[in-house]
Structures are given as C-alpha cells and as structure tokens.
Short mmCIF file of C-alpha atoms and ligand atoms in Angstrom, two decimals:
data_model
loop_
_atom_site.label_atom_id
_atom_site.label_comp_id
_atom_site.label_asym_id
_atom_site.label_seq_id
_atom_site.Cartn_x
_atom_site.Cartn_y
_atom_site.Cartn_z
CA MET Z 167 -5.67 -40.50 12.19
CA LYS Z 168 -2.78 -38.15 12.89
CA ALA Z 169 -2.97 -35.86 15.93
CA ILE Z 170 -1.58 -32.41 15.13
CA SER Z 171 -0.56 -29.31 17.02
CA VAL Z 172 -0.65 -25.98 15.23
CA LEU Z 173 1.74 -23.30 16.47
CA GLY Z 174 0.70 -19.84 15.26
CA SER Z 175 -2.83 -21.07 14.47
CA THR Z 176 -4.22 -17.59 13.75
CA GLY Z 177 -1.68 -16.73 11.04
CA SER Z 178 -1.57 -17.47 7.33
CA ILE Z 179 0.10 -20.91 7.73
CA GLY Z 180 -1.96 -21.72 10.84
CA THR Z 181 -5.34 -20.97 9.29
CA GLN Z 182 -4.49 -22.93 6.13
CA THR Z 183 -3.40 -25.88 8.27
CA LEU Z 184 -6.72 -25.78 10.11
CA GLN Z 185 -8.60 -25.61 6.78
CA ILE Z 186 -6.82 -28.83 5.81
CA ALA Z 187 -7.70 -30.46 9.15
CA LYS Z 188 -11.34 -29.46 8.62
CA GLU Z 189 -11.38 -30.71 5.03
CA PHE Z 190 -9.93 -34.12 5.96
CA PRO Z 191 -11.46 -34.94 9.36
CA THR Z 192 -10.78 -38.68 9.03
CA GLN Z 193 -7.05 -37.99 8.57
CA PHE Z 194 -6.29 -35.26 11.10
CA LYS Z 195 -7.37 -34.32 14.58
CA VAL Z 196 -6.23 -31.04 16.18
CA VAL Z 197 -5.03 -31.51 19.76
CA ALA Z 198 -3.12 -28.28 20.44
CA LEU Z 199 -3.19 -24.66 19.25
CA THR Z 200 -0.99 -21.69 20.05
CA ALA Z 201 -1.49 -18.06 19.07
CA GLY Z 202 -0.38 -14.50 19.68
CA GLN Z 203 -3.06 -11.85 20.09
CA ASN Z 204 -6.07 -12.65 17.92
CA LEU Z 205 -8.47 -13.98 20.56
CA ASP Z 206 -11.56 -13.57 18.31
CA LEU Z 207 -10.21 -15.96 15.71
CA LEU Z 208 -8.69 -18.26 18.32
CA THR Z 209 -12.07 -18.61 20.05
CA GLU Z 210 -13.64 -19.62 16.71
CA GLN Z 211 -10.84 -22.13 16.15
CA ILE Z 212 -11.36 -23.64 19.61
CA LYS Z 213 -15.10 -23.99 18.89
CA THR Z 214 -14.44 -25.74 15.58
CA HIS Z 215 -11.48 -27.95 16.44
CA GLN Z 216 -11.90 -28.57 20.19
CA PRO Z 217 -8.19 -28.89 21.03
CA GLU Z 218 -7.03 -30.34 24.35
CA ILE Z 219 -4.60 -27.49 25.08
CA VAL Z 220 -4.23 -23.87 23.92
CA GLY Z 221 -1.05 -21.83 24.39
CA LEU Z 222 -1.09 -18.03 24.38
CA ALA Z 223 2.04 -15.94 23.75
CA LYS Z 224 0.99 -13.61 26.60
CA GLU Z 225 -0.01 -15.02 29.97
CA ASP Z 226 -2.09 -11.86 30.54
CA ASN Z 227 -4.56 -13.05 27.89
CA ILE Z 228 -5.41 -16.33 29.65
CA SER Z 229 -8.24 -14.96 31.78
CA GLU Z 230 -9.82 -13.13 28.85
CA LEU Z 231 -9.82 -16.26 26.70
CA LEU Z 232 -11.28 -18.29 29.57
CA ASP Z 233 -14.04 -15.69 30.00
CA ARG Z 234 -14.84 -15.82 26.31
CA LEU Z 235 -15.06 -19.61 26.35
CA ASN Z 236 -17.15 -19.69 29.53
CA ASN Z 237 -19.58 -17.16 28.04
CA LEU Z 238 -20.27 -19.22 24.91
CA SER Z 239 -23.80 -20.53 24.54
CA THR Z 240 -24.37 -24.20 25.40
CA GLU Z 241 -24.54 -25.12 21.70
CA GLU Z 242 -21.27 -23.32 20.92
CA LYS Z 243 -19.26 -24.46 23.94
CA PRO Z 244 -16.80 -27.31 23.33
CA ASN Z 245 -17.74 -30.55 25.12
CA VAL Z 246 -14.58 -30.26 27.18
CA LEU Z 247 -12.86 -26.88 27.58
CA PRO Z 248 -9.16 -26.96 26.68
CA GLN Z 249 -6.41 -26.39 29.18
CA ILE Z 250 -5.26 -22.77 28.61
CA VAL Z 251 -1.61 -21.94 29.22
CA GLY Z 252 0.55 -18.91 28.44
CA GLY Z 253 4.00 -17.37 28.17
CA THR Z 254 7.17 -19.18 27.16
CA GLU Z 255 6.47 -22.17 29.42
CA GLY Z 256 2.90 -22.38 28.17
CA LEU Z 257 3.90 -22.31 24.50
CA ASN Z 258 6.53 -24.98 25.15
CA MET Z 259 3.96 -27.11 26.96
CA ALA Z 260 1.47 -26.86 24.09
CA ALA Z 261 4.24 -27.51 21.52
CA SER Z 262 5.34 -30.70 23.28
CA TRP Z 263 1.80 -31.91 24.08
CA ASP Z 264 1.92 -35.62 24.70
CA HIS Z 265 -1.00 -36.62 22.43
CA ALA Z 266 0.39 -34.93 19.29
CA ASP Z 267 2.12 -36.87 16.49
CA LEU Z 268 3.06 -33.85 14.37
CA VAL Z 269 3.62 -30.17 15.12
CA VAL Z 270 3.03 -27.58 12.37
CA THR Z 271 5.21 -24.57 13.14
CA GLY Z 272 3.45 -21.44 11.84
CA ILE Z 273 4.81 -18.91 14.34
CA VAL Z 274 6.54 -16.04 12.57
CA GLY Z 275 10.16 -15.22 13.37
CA CYS Z 276 12.64 -16.37 15.97
CA ALA Z 277 9.75 -16.43 18.48
CA GLY Z 278 9.19 -19.93 17.10
CA LEU Z 279 12.60 -21.19 18.25
CA LEU Z 280 11.86 -22.31 21.83
CA PRO Z 281 8.48 -23.97 21.10
CA THR Z 282 9.98 -25.76 18.08
CA LEU Z 283 12.88 -27.00 20.19
CA ALA Z 284 10.42 -28.15 22.87
CA ALA Z 285 8.52 -30.14 20.23
CA ILE Z 286 11.74 -31.66 18.89
CA LYS Z 287 12.95 -32.61 22.38
CA ALA Z 288 9.59 -34.33 22.91
CA GLY Z 289 10.29 -36.40 19.77
CA LYS Z 290 7.47 -34.89 17.68
CA ASP Z 291 7.70 -34.75 13.91
CA ILE Z 292 7.81 -31.15 12.71
CA ALA Z 293 6.10 -29.66 9.65
CA LEU Z 294 8.45 -26.71 9.38
CA ALA Z 295 7.03 -23.43 8.07
CA ASN Z 296 8.82 -21.27 10.66
CA LYS Z 297 12.09 -21.11 8.70
CA GLU Z 298 13.61 -18.44 11.01
CA THR Z 299 14.09 -21.11 13.70
CA LEU Z 300 16.32 -23.24 11.50
CA ILE Z 301 18.14 -20.25 10.01
CA ALA Z 302 18.96 -18.70 13.37
CA ALA Z 303 19.68 -21.94 15.19
CA GLY Z 304 20.61 -24.62 12.63
CA PRO Z 305 23.68 -25.71 14.66
CA VAL Z 306 21.43 -26.17 17.73
CA VAL Z 307 18.36 -27.68 16.04
CA LEU Z 308 20.08 -30.35 13.91
CA PRO Z 309 21.84 -32.18 16.79
CA GLU Z 310 18.57 -32.09 18.78
CA LEU Z 311 16.79 -33.81 15.88
CA LYS Z 312 19.41 -36.50 15.87
CA ARG Z 313 19.13 -37.00 19.63
CA SER Z 314 15.34 -37.17 19.73
CA GLY Z 315 14.70 -38.93 16.40
CA SER Z 316 12.14 -36.31 15.47
CA ARG Z 317 11.92 -35.50 11.76
CA LEU Z 318 11.88 -32.13 10.02
CA LEU Z 319 9.33 -32.18 7.19
CA PRO Z 320 9.56 -28.97 5.16
CA ALA Z 321 6.32 -27.03 4.66
CA ASP Z 322 7.97 -24.06 2.91
CA SER Z 323 6.94 -24.57 -0.73
CA GLU Z 324 10.48 -24.60 -2.21
CA HIS Z 325 11.85 -27.04 0.36
CA SER Z 326 8.78 -29.21 0.07
CA ALA Z 327 9.43 -29.32 -3.69
CA ILE Z 328 13.03 -30.42 -3.13
CA PHE Z 329 11.94 -32.92 -0.49
CA GLN Z 330 9.28 -34.34 -2.84
CA CYS Z 331 11.82 -34.66 -5.68
CA LEU Z 332 14.22 -36.50 -3.36
CA GLN Z 333 11.66 -39.15 -2.48
CA GLY Z 334 12.61 -40.94 -5.68
CA THR Z 335 16.23 -41.45 -4.65
CA PRO Z 336 16.17 -44.75 -2.72
CA TRP Z 337 19.81 -44.57 -1.63
CA ALA Z 338 19.32 -41.21 0.02
CA GLU Z 339 17.54 -42.29 3.19
CA ASN Z 340 18.61 -39.16 5.06
CA ALA Z 341 17.21 -36.99 2.26
CA ARG Z 342 13.83 -38.53 2.94
CA LEU Z 343 14.14 -37.27 6.46
CA SER Z 344 15.79 -33.84 6.01
CA THR Z 345 18.47 -34.19 8.63
CA GLY Z 346 21.00 -31.72 7.28
CA ILE Z 347 23.42 -34.52 6.43
CA PRO Z 348 24.76 -34.22 2.84
CA THR Z 349 22.40 -36.05 0.53
CA PRO Z 350 24.22 -38.57 -1.69
CA GLY Z 351 23.67 -37.94 -5.38
CA LEU Z 352 22.19 -34.45 -4.88
CA ARG Z 353 24.42 -32.15 -6.90
CA HIS Z 354 22.60 -28.84 -7.11
CA ILE Z 355 19.45 -27.04 -5.96
CA GLN Z 356 17.61 -24.32 -7.86
CA LEU Z 357 15.25 -22.40 -5.61
CA THR Z 358 12.58 -20.59 -7.58
CA ALA Z 359 11.47 -17.08 -6.61
CA SER Z 360 8.42 -15.17 -7.83
CA GLY Z 361 10.39 -11.92 -7.69
CA GLY Z 362 8.12 -10.36 -5.03
CA ALA Z 363 6.13 -7.14 -5.07
CA PHE Z 364 8.76 -5.06 -6.88
CA ARG Z 365 9.77 -7.41 -9.64
CA ASP Z 366 8.54 -4.98 -12.32
CA TRP Z 367 9.85 -1.84 -10.58
CA SER Z 368 13.08 -0.09 -11.53
CA SER Z 369 15.80 0.22 -8.88
CA ALA Z 370 15.28 4.00 -8.87
CA ASP Z 371 11.57 3.62 -8.08
CA LEU Z 372 12.34 1.50 -5.00
CA LYS Z 373 13.24 4.76 -3.23
CA HIS Z 374 9.53 5.53 -3.08
CA ALA Z 375 8.33 2.05 -2.08
CA THR Z 376 5.66 2.27 0.63
CA VAL Z 377 4.51 -0.30 3.19
CA LYS Z 378 1.36 -0.81 1.12
CA ASP Z 379 3.44 -1.49 -2.01
CA ALA Z 380 5.74 -3.93 -0.21
CA THR Z 381 2.90 -5.88 1.39
CA SER Z 382 1.06 -6.61 -1.89
CA HIS Z 383 2.43 -9.89 -3.20
CA PRO Z 384 1.66 -10.76 -6.84
CA ASN Z 385 1.27 -14.57 -6.37
CA TRP Z 386 1.02 -15.59 -2.70
CA SER Z 387 -1.18 -14.43 0.16
CA MET Z 388 0.98 -14.54 3.30
CA GLY Z 389 1.69 -12.78 6.61
CA ARG Z 390 3.10 -9.24 6.48
CA LYS Z 391 6.67 -10.05 7.56
CA ILE Z 392 7.26 -12.75 4.93
CA THR Z 393 5.58 -10.59 2.26
CA VAL Z 394 8.12 -7.82 2.93
CA ASP Z 395 10.89 -10.48 2.93
CA SER Z 396 9.65 -11.49 -0.52
CA ALA Z 397 9.77 -7.88 -1.70
CA THR Z 398 13.42 -7.51 -0.57
CA LEU Z 399 14.18 -11.09 -1.73
CA MET Z 400 15.55 -11.70 1.78
CA ASN Z 401 12.97 -14.50 1.92
CA LYS Z 402 14.87 -16.28 -0.84
CA GLY Z 403 18.18 -15.60 0.87
CA LEU Z 404 16.79 -17.07 4.10
CA GLU Z 405 15.55 -20.05 2.09
CA VAL Z 406 19.07 -20.64 0.76
CA ILE Z 407 20.25 -21.02 4.38
CA GLU Z 408 17.19 -23.17 5.17
CA ALA Z 409 18.04 -25.45 2.22
CA HIS Z 410 21.65 -25.68 3.37
CA TYR Z 411 20.60 -26.92 6.81
CA LEU Z 412 17.85 -29.21 5.51
CA PHE Z 413 19.67 -30.92 2.66
CA GLY Z 414 23.34 -30.51 3.59
CA LEU Z 415 24.52 -28.92 0.29
CA ASP Z 416 27.18 -26.22 0.42
CA TYR Z 417 26.22 -22.71 -0.63
CA ASP Z 418 27.93 -22.88 -4.04
CA HIS Z 419 25.40 -25.53 -5.02
CA ILE Z 420 22.26 -23.67 -3.99
CA GLU Z 421 21.11 -21.20 -6.60
CA ILE Z 422 18.19 -18.77 -6.94
CA ILE Z 423 16.23 -18.38 -10.16
CA ILE Z 424 13.35 -15.97 -10.81
CA HIS Z 425 10.23 -17.73 -12.06
CA PRO Z 426 7.37 -15.19 -12.06
CA GLN Z 427 4.53 -17.73 -12.49
CA SER Z 428 5.41 -19.66 -9.27
CA ILE Z 429 4.39 -22.98 -10.85
CA ILE Z 430 7.72 -24.78 -10.48
CA HIS Z 431 8.34 -24.65 -6.74
CA SER Z 432 12.04 -25.63 -7.02
CA MET Z 433 14.34 -28.02 -8.84
CA ILE Z 434 17.11 -30.44 -8.00
CA GLU Z 435 19.94 -31.71 -10.18
CA LEU Z 436 21.12 -35.23 -9.43
CA ALA Z 437 24.55 -36.82 -9.97
CA ASP Z 438 23.62 -38.12 -13.43
CA SER Z 439 22.70 -34.55 -14.54
CA SER Z 440 18.98 -35.30 -14.45
CA VAL Z 441 16.88 -32.36 -13.21
CA LEU Z 442 13.66 -32.91 -11.26
CA ALA Z 443 11.08 -30.20 -10.60
CA GLN Z 444 7.87 -30.19 -8.56
CA MET Z 445 4.93 -28.20 -9.93
CA GLY Z 446 1.57 -26.98 -8.74
CA TRP Z 447 -0.52 -23.84 -8.42
CA PRO Z 448 0.89 -21.32 -5.92
CA ASP Z 449 -1.16 -22.57 -2.96
CA MET Z 450 0.52 -23.21 0.40
CA LYS Z 451 -2.06 -25.84 1.27
CA LEU Z 452 -0.24 -28.30 -0.99
CA PRO Z 453 3.18 -28.22 0.74
CA ILE Z 454 1.50 -28.05 4.15
CA LEU Z 455 -0.63 -31.10 3.33
CA TYR Z 456 2.40 -33.02 2.09
CA ALA Z 457 4.31 -32.32 5.31
CA MET Z 458 1.22 -33.39 7.27
CA SER Z 459 0.62 -36.58 5.31
CA TRP Z 460 4.22 -37.67 4.45
CA PRO Z 461 5.14 -40.32 3.43
CA ASN Z 462 1.60 -40.82 2.10
CA ARG Z 463 -0.44 -38.70 -0.28
CA ILE Z 464 -4.04 -37.78 0.37
CA GLU Z 465 -6.52 -37.56 -2.50
CA THR Z 466 -7.80 -33.96 -2.80
CA PRO Z 467 -10.44 -32.29 -4.99
CA TRP Z 468 -8.18 -29.22 -5.37
CA LYS Z 469 -7.76 -27.44 -8.71
CA ARG Z 470 -5.56 -29.52 -11.00
CA LEU Z 471 -2.64 -28.01 -12.89
CA ASN Z 472 -3.28 -27.43 -16.56
CA LEU Z 473 -0.14 -26.20 -18.33
CA SER Z 474 -1.93 -25.21 -21.54
CA GLU Z 475 -3.94 -22.72 -19.44
CA LEU Z 476 -0.63 -21.07 -18.53
CA LYS Z 477 0.92 -21.12 -22.00
CA GLN Z 478 4.43 -20.41 -20.76
CA LEU Z 479 6.79 -20.74 -17.83
CA THR Z 480 9.62 -18.19 -17.77
CA PHE Z 481 12.89 -17.87 -15.86
CA LYS Z 482 15.61 -15.29 -15.35
CA ASP Z 483 18.60 -14.68 -13.11
CA PRO Z 484 17.97 -12.51 -10.04
CA ASP Z 485 19.26 -8.93 -10.02
CA THR Z 486 21.74 -8.97 -7.15
CA GLU Z 487 22.33 -5.21 -7.24
CA LYS Z 488 18.66 -4.32 -7.03
CA TYR Z 489 18.22 -6.88 -4.23
CA PRO Z 490 21.31 -6.84 -1.93
CA CYS Z 491 19.58 -9.02 0.72
CA MET Z 492 20.31 -12.20 -1.24
CA GLY Z 493 24.06 -11.51 -1.17
CA LEU Z 494 23.89 -10.70 2.55
CA ALA Z 495 22.20 -14.04 3.21
CA TYR Z 496 24.75 -16.04 1.18
CA SER Z 497 27.54 -14.28 2.98
CA ALA Z 498 26.01 -14.90 6.44
CA GLY Z 499 25.33 -18.53 5.55
CA LYS Z 500 28.92 -19.06 4.44
CA SER Z 501 30.23 -17.42 7.62
CA GLY Z 502 28.05 -19.86 9.57
CA GLY Z 503 28.00 -20.12 13.37
CA THR Z 504 26.08 -17.22 14.91
CA MET Z 505 26.09 -15.05 11.75
CA PRO Z 506 22.80 -16.38 10.28
CA ALA Z 507 21.14 -15.69 13.66
CA VAL Z 508 22.38 -12.09 13.48
CA LEU Z 509 21.22 -11.75 9.86
CA ASN Z 510 17.80 -13.12 10.78
CA ALA Z 511 17.30 -10.96 13.87
CA ALA Z 512 18.55 -7.84 12.08
CA ASN Z 513 16.13 -8.57 9.27
CA GLU Z 514 13.19 -9.13 11.64
CA GLN Z 515 13.93 -5.84 13.39
CA ALA Z 516 14.51 -3.90 10.16
CA VAL Z 517 11.26 -5.21 8.67
CA ALA Z 518 9.40 -4.27 11.88
CA LEU Z 519 10.83 -0.72 11.66
CA PHE Z 520 9.87 -0.52 7.98
CA LEU Z 521 6.32 -1.76 8.69
CA ASN Z 522 6.14 0.91 11.38
CA GLU Z 523 7.23 3.51 8.80
CA GLU Z 524 10.38 4.30 10.79
CA ILE Z 525 12.86 3.40 8.05
CA SER Z 526 12.58 3.28 4.27
CA PHE Z 527 12.43 0.14 2.15
CA LEU Z 528 15.97 0.66 0.83
CA SER Z 529 17.30 1.03 4.38
CA ILE Z 530 16.41 -2.58 5.22
CA PRO Z 531 19.52 -4.14 3.61
CA LYS Z 532 21.72 -1.29 4.82
CA VAL Z 533 20.95 -1.80 8.52
CA ILE Z 534 21.26 -5.58 8.16
CA GLU Z 535 24.65 -5.26 6.46
CA ALA Z 536 25.96 -2.86 9.12
CA THR Z 537 24.80 -5.20 11.91
CA CYS Z 538 26.37 -8.32 10.34
CA GLU Z 539 29.59 -6.39 9.73
CA LYS Z 540 29.76 -5.43 13.40
CA HIS Z 541 29.26 -9.07 14.49
CA LYS Z 542 32.20 -10.39 12.45
CA ASP Z 543 34.76 -10.20 15.27
CA ASP Z 544 32.38 -11.79 17.79
CA LEU Z 545 31.18 -14.66 15.61
CA GLN Z 546 30.94 -17.98 17.44
CA ALA Z 547 31.53 -20.97 15.20
CA ASN Z 548 29.70 -23.62 17.26
CA PRO Z 549 26.96 -21.80 19.13
CA GLN Z 550 24.82 -23.19 21.92
CA LEU Z 551 21.19 -22.12 22.37
CA GLU Z 552 22.17 -19.36 24.85
CA ASP Z 553 24.60 -17.90 22.28
CA VAL Z 554 21.90 -17.80 19.59
CA ILE Z 555 19.47 -16.10 21.98
CA ALA Z 556 22.14 -13.59 23.05
CA VAL Z 557 23.15 -12.56 19.51
CA ASP Z 558 19.49 -12.39 18.46
CA LYS Z 559 18.86 -9.90 21.26
CA TRP Z 560 22.03 -7.95 20.49
CA ALA Z 561 21.25 -7.65 16.78
CA ARG Z 562 17.75 -6.28 17.39
CA ILE Z 563 19.10 -3.57 19.69
CA GLU Z 564 21.92 -2.83 17.25
CA VAL Z 565 19.49 -2.29 14.35
CA GLN Z 566 17.52 0.17 16.45
CA GLU Z 567 20.70 1.99 17.45
CA ILE Z 568 21.92 2.24 13.86
CA ALA Z 569 18.55 3.45 12.63
CA LYS Z 570 18.44 6.06 15.42
CA LYS Z 571 22.01 7.29 14.92
CA GLN Z 572 21.80 7.57 11.16
CA SER Z 573 18.35 9.04 10.90
CA ASN Z 574 19.29 11.07 7.79
CA LEU Z 575 20.48 8.11 5.84
CA PHE Z 576 17.68 5.86 6.98
CA SER Z 577 14.78 8.27 7.29
CA THR Z 578 11.64 7.10 5.57
CA THR Z 579 10.89 8.48 2.14
CA ILE Z 580 7.15 8.08 2.58
P1 NAD H 898 1.54 -14.67 10.18
O1 NAD H 898 2.04 -13.36 10.63
O2 NAD H 898 0.37 -14.71 9.27
O3 NAD H 898 1.18 -15.58 11.48
C1 NAD H 898 2.07 -15.70 12.55
C2 NAD H 898 1.46 -16.50 13.69
O4 NAD H 898 2.42 -16.50 14.77
C3 NAD H 898 0.17 -15.91 14.27
O5 NAD H 898 -0.66 -16.95 14.72
C4 NAD H 898 0.67 -15.10 15.46
O6 NAD H 898 -0.31 -14.95 16.47
C5 NAD H 898 1.81 -15.95 15.95
N1 NAD H 898 2.83 -15.17 16.65
C6 NAD H 898 3.36 -13.98 16.27
N2 NAD H 898 4.27 -13.56 17.16
C7 NAD H 898 4.32 -14.51 18.13
C8 NAD H 898 5.06 -14.65 19.33
N3 NAD H 898 5.95 -13.71 19.73
N4 NAD H 898 4.88 -15.75 20.07
C9 NAD H 898 3.99 -16.70 19.70
N5 NAD H 898 3.24 -16.62 18.58
C10 NAD H 898 3.40 -15.53 17.81
O7 NAD H 898 2.79 -15.43 9.54
P2 NAD H 898 2.78 -16.50 8.36
O8 NAD H 898 2.81 -15.82 7.05
O9 NAD H 898 1.75 -17.55 8.62
O10 NAD H 898 4.22 -17.14 8.55
C11 NAD H 898 4.51 -18.05 9.59
C12 NAD H 898 5.84 -18.71 9.32
O11 NAD H 898 5.73 -19.53 8.15
C13 NAD H 898 6.98 -17.73 9.04
O12 NAD H 898 8.15 -18.23 9.58
C14 NAD H 898 7.08 -17.70 7.52
O13 NAD H 898 8.38 -17.43 7.07
C15 NAD H 898 6.70 -19.15 7.19
N6 NAD H 898 6.13 -19.31 5.85
C16 NAD H 898 4.94 -18.72 5.57
C17 NAD H 898 4.38 -18.87 4.30
C18 NAD H 898 3.02 -18.30 3.99
O14 NAD H 898 2.49 -18.57 2.91
N7 NAD H 898 2.43 -17.51 4.85
C19 NAD H 898 5.06 -19.62 3.32
C20 NAD H 898 6.28 -20.20 3.65
C21 NAD H 898 6.80 -20.05 4.92
MG1 MG H 899 9.02 -20.27 0.40
#
C-alpha cells in the first residue's frame, strides 16, 4: 500500500488521481490533500478519502472548512478529522507530510514550486504533473533531488511515454529515475502534440479567437490554463524544456511533431537508430497511474487500445509561424538560467489576462517575447531559489505593464 499526497486535489489532475486511489483501494491510501478555493469539492474529497492533513492555499479559508466538516452529519463525518493548515507554510507542511511515500503535484503554475520543493527536501518521490515548477526552477530542483534522493516520476503524458520507453534500457539507470543527467544511448526525443484547439484554423482566423474557442480542447479535458497553453502550443514548448531537465538531452535533440489523434504519446530514438513509442487512448489516468505505481504495473479494466478502430495515425511538422510560442520556448530553454522562469511567468500572466478578456489570443506570444527580450541583460546563469522567485515576480508585473502601455496593439478583438 502506497501512501499518497495530492497537491491541487480539486483540479483536473487532482480529481483523476483521487479516482485512481478510489478505484484501487488496496494499492493507494490518501494521507494529504491540498487545494485552492473549491471548498465544496474538497469537503467531498475529505469525506471520501479521510486524509490526515489538508492544506489550503488561503489561511482565511481554514475556519470555513472546519465549520463545514464539523457540521457534517454523524454518518458523513470522517472518523478522525484531518489537521487543517493554510498559506505557504501550510501547503509546505502538507506536501512534506511524514506518512506520505509519493506526492502527486497537480497544482497549476509556479504556485507549485515551494510545495514541490518541500516534498523533495523531505525525500518524497514526486509524480510530476506541475511542469511549471521544473521549467521555472530546473537549476534549483535538480540539485535538491540529488541531495534528498527523491525521484521525479513524470505524470505529463509525453514525459511518461519517454520514461516508459526508457525502462527497457538497462544501462541507463539514471533514465529510470529522471534525474536530468544525460541518458546514455538516448539520441533523440519526439514529443507528440495534438495541435490544440486551433489546429484546423487559419492563421488569419486566430485574430478572432475567443476564450471559449481557446478553452475547448479537441482530445483532452484539462484545466483552463493548460488548455490555453495547448491552443498556443506553448504547452509543447514548455514540455520541450521539461524534457530537457528530465532526460538531460540538449535542445537540438528534442523535436515536436503534430499527431492529431493523440494515441502515440511520444517517441524516443536510441543510439542504434531504433525508435520506441508508447501508445494509449488520450486519458491522463494512464500516465498518472504509471507514476503512482512505478516501477510496477497495476492491472486495470480500462478501455484497451484497438488500432483497427482508429484506422490511421497521422503526423505533420508544426507550423512555427502560426504558433510563435514554440520558438520562444526553445529560445528561452537554450538561454537557460533564469530565462525559462521568465518565459513561464510571462506566459502564466499573459494567459490570465487573456482568460480575463484583457488581451487578445494573438497578443499572448507578443507580450511573452517582449518580456523575455527585456530580461536578456539581467539573465542569471546559475540561479538560486530567491532569484527564480524574484524574476517570476518581475515578469508578471512586466507583462501587465506592457499590456497596459500598448493597449492598442494588445487590445482584445472580442
Ligand atoms: P487545474 O486548474 O484543473 O487545477 C489546479 C489545482 O491547483 C486546483 O486544485 C487548484 O485549487 C490548485 N491551485 C490553483 N492555484 C493555486 C495556488 N495559488 N496555490 C495552491 N493551489 C492552487 O489544473 P490542471 O489541469 O489539473 O493542471 C495541473 C498541473 O498539471 C499543471 O501544471 C498542468 O500543466 C499539469 N498537467 C495537467 C494535465 C491535465 O490533463 N490537466 C496534463 C499534463 C500536465
Ligand atoms: Mg503533456
């Protein structure tokens, strides 16, 4: 029985993780949950999973959650009420909870950085969904992993695919553990991309893209921020940086390929020119389960893949002009140091402004590019945690300033 903590339990990754825990009660026991604002769902989750500790993003919500739990009927009330904590310290405490073996990181954005670091410092294994943490703070996270011996198990579907393919390379012990050290024999990675919400739109039509359009993903059901990242293809750019830190390949050997069916979740080419791919239906439960059960596999009754049902799998190169975010991510990754943190924070802020209908869809890459450009002279090659936090804060303010100053250029078209 593995004891798990779920950070961001009320989100898309969090709820799917809890479905897995419920489906396989002899394999997993939930000991800690953390969440942002959704107290209704969190209360239900506490009733079902009876965790030992619950962390809330906002300390102000502690008393309301306690009231809700105290007012449950005798039948509904957990046998033992969890300890409820809040704020940064509270989230860190829940993330590093002593009784947990594995921490699933489903917080969205750089807000996941401190709790993930707390879990790593406590020596917990990490099922990493919260890619922004690694992208913004790779140079901080990787040495911490080495110090604590905690292991980063990818839950992002592409990186899980690569990780699964690497299990068959016995000489690549570090590949089995995703430590960011170059993986012997791994020559090339092909990250597959569905193409996002606008894959069948012309570049000209993107001018009129609305929030509703950008948040309707053709293949995957995910949180709003990552769905917009998929529409701009920034998600794939961020995943290139994630792959660089996880598997230690340089950027010239990490490639993006559009695969609209999302059946092949990524491919690796090995030194002998053999190519391995991992396949499955587009269902995040599979990569999450693998990260939770690694190095074992759990028998599931889930829908089996039948290729004749699909008839064909297709591929094409991505359109880098239509989707400038990919190029911005490669460029930030190659610059290294604090630049990926700036790219990530600028993207988070730009997406938030877009979701708030304050800037247009096509403005997202423009504000990110301008922010990264401005950071060039201040780039720090070997950042510490404080440097990452400082540039993250700076970039968010910068995006707002740029959007404000250039309201004509960036005004929404909706
Ligand atoms: P989501 O928006 O559905 O859920 C986010 C969770 O984080 C919620 O529980 C929310 O309450 C919590 N949260 C938000 N802001 C917070 C804050 N400031 N402090 C603490 N908690 C906060 O997001 P999601 O789609 O589940 O994505 C979560 C992460 O997983 C992201 O990093 C995303 O890139 C990654 N990911 C998601 C998917 C997917 O299918 N959803 C696939 C691959 C990777
Ligand atoms: Mg992914």
